Amino acid sequence: WLKLGSRSSAQGRIPAVARAMAKWMEEELEDGLRGMYKIKEILATTRSEFQHVDVMDLEPFGRCLVIDGLLQSCQVDEFVYHESLVH
């Protein structure tokens, strides 16, 4: 991984490829297993007394609700929740 804060040893500047890198969300799914999702846009973020809440567009899933860094619900799987509520 090339981090945005790392320096190019040749010129002492951040390489253009690093500046253009996308933002990613990383989630620990279980011990020894992590998932990474490309963030298209962060739509909202807030902190309550109990949790940190983000609403963001993720590349593979569309609009998503993320609570305390864990993916909760996404636009792509909305039908699963919708069907269980209406039947």
PDB file of C-alpha atoms in Angstrom:
ATOM      1  CA  TRP A   1       0.000   0.000   0.000  1.00  0.00           C
ATOM      2  CA  LEU A   2       1.145   3.476  -0.818  1.00  0.00           C
ATOM      3  CA  LYS A   3      -0.170   5.828   1.819  1.00  0.00           C
ATOM      4  CA  LEU A   4      -1.151   9.397   1.017  1.00  0.00           C
ATOM      5  CA  GLY A   5       1.244  10.668   3.646  1.00  0.00           C
ATOM      6  CA  SER A   6       4.254   8.737   2.376  1.00  0.00           C
ATOM      7  CA  ARG A   7       7.009  10.577   0.538  1.00  0.00           C
ATOM      8  CA  SER A   8       8.627   9.730  -2.752  1.00  0.00           C
ATOM      9  CA  SER A   9      12.316   9.113  -2.074  1.00  0.00           C
ATOM     10  CA  ALA A  10      13.333  10.459  -5.491  1.00  0.00           C
ATOM     11  CA  GLN A  11      11.860  13.947  -5.320  1.00  0.00           C
ATOM     12  CA  GLY A  12      10.625  14.357  -1.758  1.00  0.00           C
ATOM     13  CA  ARG A  13       7.066  14.959  -3.004  1.00  0.00           C
ATOM     14  CA  ILE A  14       3.898  12.907  -2.816  1.00  0.00           C
ATOM     15  CA  PRO A  15       3.570  11.034  -6.128  1.00  0.00           C
ATOM     16  CA  ALA A  16       0.626  11.983  -8.375  1.00  0.00           C
ATOM     17  CA  VAL A  17      -0.674   8.422  -8.219  1.00  0.00           C
ATOM     18  CA  ALA A  18      -0.889   8.671  -4.411  1.00  0.00           C
ATOM     19  CA  ARG A  19      -2.688  12.024  -4.538  1.00  0.00           C
ATOM     20  CA  ALA A  20      -5.291  10.547  -6.870  1.00  0.00           C
ATOM     21  CA  MET A  21      -5.879   7.394  -4.809  1.00  0.00           C
ATOM     22  CA  ALA A  22      -9.448   6.716  -3.780  1.00  0.00           C
ATOM     23  CA  LYS A  23     -10.684   6.585  -0.206  1.00  0.00           C
ATOM     24  CA  TRP A  24     -11.491   3.172   1.180  1.00  0.00           C
ATOM     25  CA  MET A  25     -13.507   1.885   4.113  1.00  0.00           C
ATOM     26  CA  GLU A  26     -12.003  -1.101   5.913  1.00  0.00           C
ATOM     27  CA  GLU A  27     -14.141  -3.363   8.080  1.00  0.00           C
ATOM     28  CA  GLU A  28     -13.019  -6.273  10.266  1.00  0.00           C
ATOM     29  CA  LEU A  29     -15.485  -9.053   9.461  1.00  0.00           C
ATOM     30  CA  GLU A  30     -13.986 -11.590  11.876  1.00  0.00           C
ATOM     31  CA  ASP A  31     -10.589 -12.404  13.346  1.00  0.00           C
ATOM     32  CA  GLY A  32      -8.124 -12.541  10.476  1.00  0.00           C
ATOM     33  CA  LEU A  33     -10.598 -11.340   7.823  1.00  0.00           C
ATOM     34  CA  ARG A  34     -11.089  -7.755   6.654  1.00  0.00           C
ATOM     35  CA  GLY A  35     -13.176  -6.315   3.852  1.00  0.00           C
ATOM     36  CA  MET A  36     -12.426  -3.103   1.980  1.00  0.00           C
ATOM     37  CA  TYR A  37     -14.956  -1.018   0.073  1.00  0.00           C
ATOM     38  CA  LYS A  38     -14.267   1.938  -2.219  1.00  0.00           C
ATOM     39  CA  ILE A  39     -15.971   5.125  -1.010  1.00  0.00           C
ATOM     40  CA  LYS A  40     -17.567   7.145  -3.802  1.00  0.00           C
ATOM     41  CA  GLU A  41     -18.867   9.877  -1.486  1.00  0.00           C
ATOM     42  CA  ILE A  42     -19.402  10.524   2.226  1.00  0.00           C
ATOM     43  CA  LEU A  43     -22.893  12.002   2.438  1.00  0.00           C
ATOM     44  CA  ALA A  44     -23.225  12.567   6.188  1.00  0.00           C
ATOM     45  CA  THR A  45     -21.344  11.868   9.380  1.00  0.00           C
ATOM     46  CA  THR A  46     -22.309  12.489  12.987  1.00  0.00           C
ATOM     47  CA  ARG A  47     -21.537  11.323  16.491  1.00  0.00           C
ATOM     48  CA  SER A  48     -24.171  10.703  19.123  1.00  0.00           C
ATOM     49  CA  GLU A  49     -23.652   9.963  22.788  1.00  0.00           C
ATOM     50  CA  PHE A  50     -23.587   6.258  21.905  1.00  0.00           C
ATOM     51  CA  GLN A  51     -22.183   5.777  18.395  1.00  0.00           C
ATOM     52  CA  HIS A  52     -20.546   7.208  15.293  1.00  0.00           C
ATOM     53  CA  VAL A  53     -22.885   7.212  12.257  1.00  0.00           C
ATOM     54  CA  ASP A  54     -21.936   7.647   8.593  1.00  0.00           C
ATOM     55  CA  VAL A  55     -24.040   7.592   5.447  1.00  0.00           C
ATOM     56  CA  MET A  56     -21.914   7.028   2.363  1.00  0.00           C
ATOM     57  CA  ASP A  57     -21.991   5.777  -1.208  1.00  0.00           C
ATOM     58  CA  LEU A  58     -19.811   2.707  -1.565  1.00  0.00           C
ATOM     59  CA  GLU A  59     -18.717   1.527  -5.003  1.00  0.00           C
ATOM     60  CA  PRO A  60     -20.213  -1.966  -4.928  1.00  0.00           C
ATOM     61  CA  PHE A  61     -23.273  -1.338  -2.728  1.00  0.00           C
ATOM     62  CA  GLY A  62     -24.667   2.171  -3.335  1.00  0.00           C
ATOM     63  CA  ARG A  63     -25.875   4.272  -0.394  1.00  0.00           C
ATOM     64  CA  CYS A  64     -24.990   2.634   2.935  1.00  0.00           C
ATOM     65  CA  LEU A  65     -25.500   3.146   6.656  1.00  0.00           C
ATOM     66  CA  VAL A  66     -22.315   2.600   8.675  1.00  0.00           C
ATOM     67  CA  ILE A  67     -22.446   2.589  12.487  1.00  0.00           C
ATOM     68  CA  ASP A  68     -19.206   2.539  14.489  1.00  0.00           C
ATOM     69  CA  GLY A  69     -17.310   1.538  11.344  1.00  0.00           C
ATOM     70  CA  LEU A  70     -19.528  -1.482  10.636  1.00  0.00           C
ATOM     71  CA  LEU A  71     -21.692  -1.772   7.541  1.00  0.00           C
ATOM     72  CA  GLN A  72     -25.355  -2.008   8.598  1.00  0.00           C
ATOM     73  CA  SER A  73     -27.589  -1.644   5.563  1.00  0.00           C
ATOM     74  CA  CYS A  74     -27.076  -0.842   1.874  1.00  0.00           C
ATOM     75  CA  GLN A  75     -29.158   0.253  -1.059  1.00  0.00           C
ATOM     76  CA  VAL A  76     -28.278  -2.907  -2.993  1.00  0.00           C
ATOM     77  CA  ASP A  77     -29.733  -5.227  -0.307  1.00  0.00           C
ATOM     78  CA  GLU A  78     -32.663  -2.985   0.696  1.00  0.00           C
ATOM     79  CA  PHE A  79     -35.170  -5.445  -0.809  1.00  0.00           C
ATOM     80  CA  VAL A  80     -34.197  -8.046   1.816  1.00  0.00           C
ATOM     81  CA  TYR A  81     -35.270  -5.740   4.657  1.00  0.00           C
ATOM     82  CA  HIS A  82     -38.263  -4.360   2.761  1.00  0.00           C
ATOM     83  CA  GLU A  83     -39.718  -7.793   2.025  1.00  0.00           C
ATOM     84  CA  SER A  84     -39.432  -8.933   5.625  1.00  0.00           C
ATOM     85  CA  LEU A  85     -41.245  -5.795   6.834  1.00  0.00           C
ATOM     86  CA  VAL A  86     -44.200  -5.947   4.448  1.00  0.00           C
ATOM     87  CA  HIS A  87     -45.024  -9.672   4.634  1.00  0.00           C
TER      88      HIS A  87
END
